[in-house]
CSV table of C-alpha atoms in Angstrom, one decimal:
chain,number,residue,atom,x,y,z
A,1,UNK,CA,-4.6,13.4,15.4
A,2,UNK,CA,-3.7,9.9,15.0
A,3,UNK,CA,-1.5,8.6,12.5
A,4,UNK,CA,1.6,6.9,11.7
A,5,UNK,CA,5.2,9.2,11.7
A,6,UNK,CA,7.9,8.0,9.8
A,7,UNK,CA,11.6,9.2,9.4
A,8,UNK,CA,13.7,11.0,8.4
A,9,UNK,CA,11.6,11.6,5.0
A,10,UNK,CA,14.9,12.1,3.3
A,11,UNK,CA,18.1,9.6,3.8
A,12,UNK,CA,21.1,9.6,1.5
A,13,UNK,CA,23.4,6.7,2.3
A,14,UNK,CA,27.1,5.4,1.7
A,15,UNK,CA,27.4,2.2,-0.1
A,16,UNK,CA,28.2,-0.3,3.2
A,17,UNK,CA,26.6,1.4,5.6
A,18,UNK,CA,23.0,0.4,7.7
A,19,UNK,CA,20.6,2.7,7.8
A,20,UNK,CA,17.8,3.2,10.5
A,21,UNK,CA,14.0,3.9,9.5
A,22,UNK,CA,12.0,5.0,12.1
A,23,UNK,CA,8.0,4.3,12.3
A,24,UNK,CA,5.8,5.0,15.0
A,25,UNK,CA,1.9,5.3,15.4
A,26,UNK,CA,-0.5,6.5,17.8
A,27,UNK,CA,-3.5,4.7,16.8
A,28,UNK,CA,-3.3,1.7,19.3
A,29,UNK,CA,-2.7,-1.0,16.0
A,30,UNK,CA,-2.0,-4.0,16.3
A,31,UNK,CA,-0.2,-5.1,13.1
A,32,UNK,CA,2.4,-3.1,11.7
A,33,UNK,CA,4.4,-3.5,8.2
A,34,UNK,CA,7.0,-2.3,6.0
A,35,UNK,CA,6.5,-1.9,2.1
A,36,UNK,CA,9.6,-0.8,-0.7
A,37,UNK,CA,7.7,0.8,-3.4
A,38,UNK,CA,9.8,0.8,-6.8
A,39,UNK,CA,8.5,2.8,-9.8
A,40,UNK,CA,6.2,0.3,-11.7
A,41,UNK,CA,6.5,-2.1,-9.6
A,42,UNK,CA,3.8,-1.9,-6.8
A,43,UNK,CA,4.6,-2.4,-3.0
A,44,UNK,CA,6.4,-5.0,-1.6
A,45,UNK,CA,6.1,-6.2,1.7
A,46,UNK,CA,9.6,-7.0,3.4
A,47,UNK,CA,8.7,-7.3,7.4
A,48,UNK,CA,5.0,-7.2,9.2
A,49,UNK,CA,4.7,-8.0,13.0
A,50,UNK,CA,0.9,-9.2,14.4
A,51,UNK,CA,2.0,-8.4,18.1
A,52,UNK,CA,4.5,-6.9,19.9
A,53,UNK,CA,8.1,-8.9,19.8
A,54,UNK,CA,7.2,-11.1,17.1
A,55,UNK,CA,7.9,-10.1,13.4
A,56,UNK,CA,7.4,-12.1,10.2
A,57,UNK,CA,9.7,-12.2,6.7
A,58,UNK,CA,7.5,-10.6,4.6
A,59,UNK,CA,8.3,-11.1,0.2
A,60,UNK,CA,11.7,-9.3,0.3
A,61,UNK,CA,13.1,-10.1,3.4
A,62,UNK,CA,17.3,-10.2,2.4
A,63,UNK,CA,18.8,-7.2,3.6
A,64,UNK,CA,16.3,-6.1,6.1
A,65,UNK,CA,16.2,-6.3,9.7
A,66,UNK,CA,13.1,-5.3,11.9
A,67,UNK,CA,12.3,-5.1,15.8
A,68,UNK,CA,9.3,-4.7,17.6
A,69,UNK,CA,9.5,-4.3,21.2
A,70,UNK,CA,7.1,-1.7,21.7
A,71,UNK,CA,3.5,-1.8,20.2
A,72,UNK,CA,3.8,1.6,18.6
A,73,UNK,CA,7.2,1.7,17.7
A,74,UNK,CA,8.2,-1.0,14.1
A,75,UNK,CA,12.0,0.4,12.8
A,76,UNK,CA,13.1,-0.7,9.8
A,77,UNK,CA,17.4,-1.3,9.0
A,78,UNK,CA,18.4,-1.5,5.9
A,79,UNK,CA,21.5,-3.3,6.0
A,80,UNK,CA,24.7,-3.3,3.9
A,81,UNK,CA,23.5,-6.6,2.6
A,82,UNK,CA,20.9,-5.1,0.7
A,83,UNK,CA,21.9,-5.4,-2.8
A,84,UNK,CA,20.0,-2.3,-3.9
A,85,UNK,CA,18.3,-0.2,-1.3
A,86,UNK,CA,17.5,2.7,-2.6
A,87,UNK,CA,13.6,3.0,-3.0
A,88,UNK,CA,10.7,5.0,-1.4
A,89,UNK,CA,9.6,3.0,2.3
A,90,UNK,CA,6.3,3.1,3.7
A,91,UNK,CA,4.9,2.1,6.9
A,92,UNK,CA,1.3,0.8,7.5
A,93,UNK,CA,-0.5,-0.6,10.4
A,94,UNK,CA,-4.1,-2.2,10.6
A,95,UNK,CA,-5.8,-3.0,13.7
A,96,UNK,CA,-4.6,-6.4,13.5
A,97,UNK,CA,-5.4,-9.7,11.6
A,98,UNK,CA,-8.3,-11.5,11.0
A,99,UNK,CA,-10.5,-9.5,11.8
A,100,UNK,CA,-13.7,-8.5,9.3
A,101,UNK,CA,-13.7,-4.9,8.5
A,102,UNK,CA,-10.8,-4.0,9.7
A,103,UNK,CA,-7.9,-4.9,7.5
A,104,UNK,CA,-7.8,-1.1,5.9
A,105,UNK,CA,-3.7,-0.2,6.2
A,106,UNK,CA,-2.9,3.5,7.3
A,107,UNK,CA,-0.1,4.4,5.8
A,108,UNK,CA,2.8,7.0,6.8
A,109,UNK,CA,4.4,9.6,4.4
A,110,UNK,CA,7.3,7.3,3.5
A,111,UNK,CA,10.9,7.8,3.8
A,112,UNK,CA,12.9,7.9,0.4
A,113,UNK,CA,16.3,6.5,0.4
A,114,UNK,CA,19.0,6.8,-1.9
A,115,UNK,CA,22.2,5.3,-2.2
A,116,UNK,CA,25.4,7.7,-2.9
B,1,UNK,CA,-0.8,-17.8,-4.6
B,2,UNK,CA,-2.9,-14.5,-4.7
B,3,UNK,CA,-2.1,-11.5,-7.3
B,4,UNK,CA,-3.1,-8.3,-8.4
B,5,UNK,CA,-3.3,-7.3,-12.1
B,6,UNK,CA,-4.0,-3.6,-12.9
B,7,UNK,CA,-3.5,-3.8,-16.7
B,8,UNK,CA,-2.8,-0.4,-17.8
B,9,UNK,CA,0.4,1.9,-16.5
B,10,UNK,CA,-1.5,4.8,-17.2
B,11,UNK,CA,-5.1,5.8,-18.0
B,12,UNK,CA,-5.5,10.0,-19.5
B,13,UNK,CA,-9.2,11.3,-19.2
B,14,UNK,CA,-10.5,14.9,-20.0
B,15,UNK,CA,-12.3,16.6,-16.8
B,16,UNK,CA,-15.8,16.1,-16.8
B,17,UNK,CA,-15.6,12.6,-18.2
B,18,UNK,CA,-16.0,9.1,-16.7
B,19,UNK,CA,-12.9,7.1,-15.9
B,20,UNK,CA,-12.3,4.2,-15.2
B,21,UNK,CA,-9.3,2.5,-13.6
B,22,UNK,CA,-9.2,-1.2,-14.2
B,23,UNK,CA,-8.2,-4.1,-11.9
B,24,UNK,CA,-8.5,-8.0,-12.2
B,25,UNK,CA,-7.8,-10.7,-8.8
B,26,UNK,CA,-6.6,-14.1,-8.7
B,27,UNK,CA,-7.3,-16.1,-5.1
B,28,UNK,CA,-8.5,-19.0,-3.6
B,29,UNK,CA,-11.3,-18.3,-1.8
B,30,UNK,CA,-13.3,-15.4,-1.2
B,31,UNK,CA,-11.1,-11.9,-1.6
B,32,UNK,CA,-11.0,-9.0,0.4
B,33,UNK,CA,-10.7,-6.0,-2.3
B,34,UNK,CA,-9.5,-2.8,-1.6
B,35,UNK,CA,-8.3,0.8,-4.0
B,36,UNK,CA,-5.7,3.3,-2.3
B,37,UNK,CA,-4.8,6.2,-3.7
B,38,UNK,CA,-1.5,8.2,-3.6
B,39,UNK,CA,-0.6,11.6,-4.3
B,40,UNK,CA,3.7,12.2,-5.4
B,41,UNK,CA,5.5,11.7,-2.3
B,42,UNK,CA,3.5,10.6,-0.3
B,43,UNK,CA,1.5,7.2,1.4
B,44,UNK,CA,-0.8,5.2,0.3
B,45,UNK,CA,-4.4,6.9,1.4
B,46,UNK,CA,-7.7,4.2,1.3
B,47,UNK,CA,-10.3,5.2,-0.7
B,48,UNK,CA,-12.6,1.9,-0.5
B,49,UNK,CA,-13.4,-2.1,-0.3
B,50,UNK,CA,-15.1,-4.4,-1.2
B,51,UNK,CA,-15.6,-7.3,2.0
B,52,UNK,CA,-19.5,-9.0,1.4
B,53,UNK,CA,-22.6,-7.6,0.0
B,54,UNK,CA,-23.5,-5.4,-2.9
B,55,UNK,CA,-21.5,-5.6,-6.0
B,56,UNK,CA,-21.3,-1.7,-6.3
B,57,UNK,CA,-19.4,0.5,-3.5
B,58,UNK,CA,-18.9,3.7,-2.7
B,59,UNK,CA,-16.1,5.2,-1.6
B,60,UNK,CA,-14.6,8.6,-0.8
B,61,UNK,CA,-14.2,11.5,-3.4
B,62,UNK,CA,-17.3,10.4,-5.4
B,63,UNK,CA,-15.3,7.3,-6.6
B,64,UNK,CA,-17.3,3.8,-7.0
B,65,UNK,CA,-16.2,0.5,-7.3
B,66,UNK,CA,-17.8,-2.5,-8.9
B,67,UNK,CA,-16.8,-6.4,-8.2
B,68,UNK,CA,-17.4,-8.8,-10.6
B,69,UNK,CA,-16.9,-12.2,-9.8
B,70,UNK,CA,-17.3,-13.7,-12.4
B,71,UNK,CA,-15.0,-11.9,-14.4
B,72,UNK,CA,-12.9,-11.5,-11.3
B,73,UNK,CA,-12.5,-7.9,-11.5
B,74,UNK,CA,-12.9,-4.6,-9.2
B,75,UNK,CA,-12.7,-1.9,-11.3
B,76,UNK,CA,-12.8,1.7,-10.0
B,77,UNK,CA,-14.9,4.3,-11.6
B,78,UNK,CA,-16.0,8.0,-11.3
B,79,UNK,CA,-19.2,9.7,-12.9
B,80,UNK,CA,-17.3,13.2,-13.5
B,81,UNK,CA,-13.4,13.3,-13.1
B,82,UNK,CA,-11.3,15.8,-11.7
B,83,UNK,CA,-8.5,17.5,-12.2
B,84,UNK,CA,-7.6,17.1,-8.5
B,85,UNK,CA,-7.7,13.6,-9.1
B,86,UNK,CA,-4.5,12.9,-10.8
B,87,UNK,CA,-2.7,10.6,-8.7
B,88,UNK,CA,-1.2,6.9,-9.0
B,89,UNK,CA,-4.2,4.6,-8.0
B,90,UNK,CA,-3.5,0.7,-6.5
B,91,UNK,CA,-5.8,-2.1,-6.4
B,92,UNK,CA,-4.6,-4.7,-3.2
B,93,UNK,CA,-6.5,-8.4,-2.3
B,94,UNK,CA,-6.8,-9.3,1.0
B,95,UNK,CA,-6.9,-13.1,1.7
B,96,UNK,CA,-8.7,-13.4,5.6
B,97,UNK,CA,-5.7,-13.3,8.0
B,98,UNK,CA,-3.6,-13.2,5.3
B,99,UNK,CA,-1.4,-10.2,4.0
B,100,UNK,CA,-2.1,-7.7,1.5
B,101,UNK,CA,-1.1,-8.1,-2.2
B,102,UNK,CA,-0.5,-5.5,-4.7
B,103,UNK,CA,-1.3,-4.4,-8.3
B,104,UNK,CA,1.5,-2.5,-9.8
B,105,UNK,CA,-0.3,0.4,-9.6
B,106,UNK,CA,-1.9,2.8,-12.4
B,107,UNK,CA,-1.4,6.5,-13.1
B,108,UNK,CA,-4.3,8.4,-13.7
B,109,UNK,CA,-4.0,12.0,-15.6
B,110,UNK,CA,-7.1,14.3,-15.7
B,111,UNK,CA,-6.7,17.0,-18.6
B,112,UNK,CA,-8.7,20.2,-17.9
């Protein structure tokens, strides 16, 4: 079945340390993103990429570092910078941008990440 | 700048009853409205949208949603809930091309 894979789905960090989320998807999108979810406060969107090697600073960029040099491949690394990192991740791809009826995100199961 | 308003944090209905999950948009220009739903631990699941056309949609899991223009709002409804639908819903608005924005989401308890 198509989807998009995320992990590990559990990650418990040392303060100081960069931490690698991994996202991949098997449904031939285009446009992938990465979302912190926060209790009560929604999703934010901190990296999206339209097309393979190019990636875009999403709302909460500072911190974060993405890559995308494959088309079904978007890690996330949370970087030492990041002031406060621990929060629940989710990865979503659409078929890409612009395009009328098709700007539904799948989502993965999310990786929770917490801070020791 | 777009934005998502989903005024209540949590909304209790008894099963059997109508519910209703609220949600108000600001844009410029015409919106793209969607409703996901998603269960503890887990992603974000779509349920429905709103693009062009009829003001009333239909979605999966019996749930309905209605856009208002005027009152710019795109509430989400269901004749008969369920206890099984207990979950934290979230509106998003999708300006064309742009990136999607959303509400702060709403937590919806069904009491059997």
């Amino acid at each position: 079945d198509g989807g998009i894979t995320q992990s590990p789905k559990y990650l418990f960090r040392k303060e100081g340390q960069n931490v690698t989320l991994s996202c991949e998807q098997n449904l031939n999108h285009d446009a992938m993103y990465w979302y912190r979810q926060d209790p009560g406060q929604g999703l934010r969107l901190i990296y999206y990429s339209q097309i393979v090697n190019d990636f875009q600073k999403g709302d909460i960029a500072e911190g974060y570092s993405v890559s995308r040099e494959k088309k079904e491949s978007f890690p996330l690394t949370v970087t030492s910078a990041q002031k406060n990192p621990t929060a629940f991740y989710l990865c979503a791809s659409t078929p890409g941008q612009g395009v009328t009826g098709a700007n539904v995100l799948t989502f993965g199961a999310g990786s929770r990440l917490t801070v020791l | 700048a777009q934005s998502v308003a989903q005024p209540e944090d949590q909304v209790n209905v008894a099963e059997g009853n109508p519910l209703t999950v609220k949600c108000t948009y600001s844009v410029s220009g015409n919106p793209y409205l969607f409703w996901y739903v998603q269960y503890p631990n887990r992603g974000l699941q779509f349920l429905l949208k709103y693009i062009t056309g009829d003001n009333l949609v239909k979605g999966s899991y019996g749930f309905e949603a209605e856009f208002n223009k005027s009152q710019t709002s795109f509430h989400l409804k269901k004749p008969s809930a369920l206890v099984s639908d207990s979950a934290l819903y979230f509106c998003a608005v999708l300006v064309r091309g742009g990136k999607s924005t959303f509400g702060d989401g709403t937590t919806l308890t069904v009491k059997p």
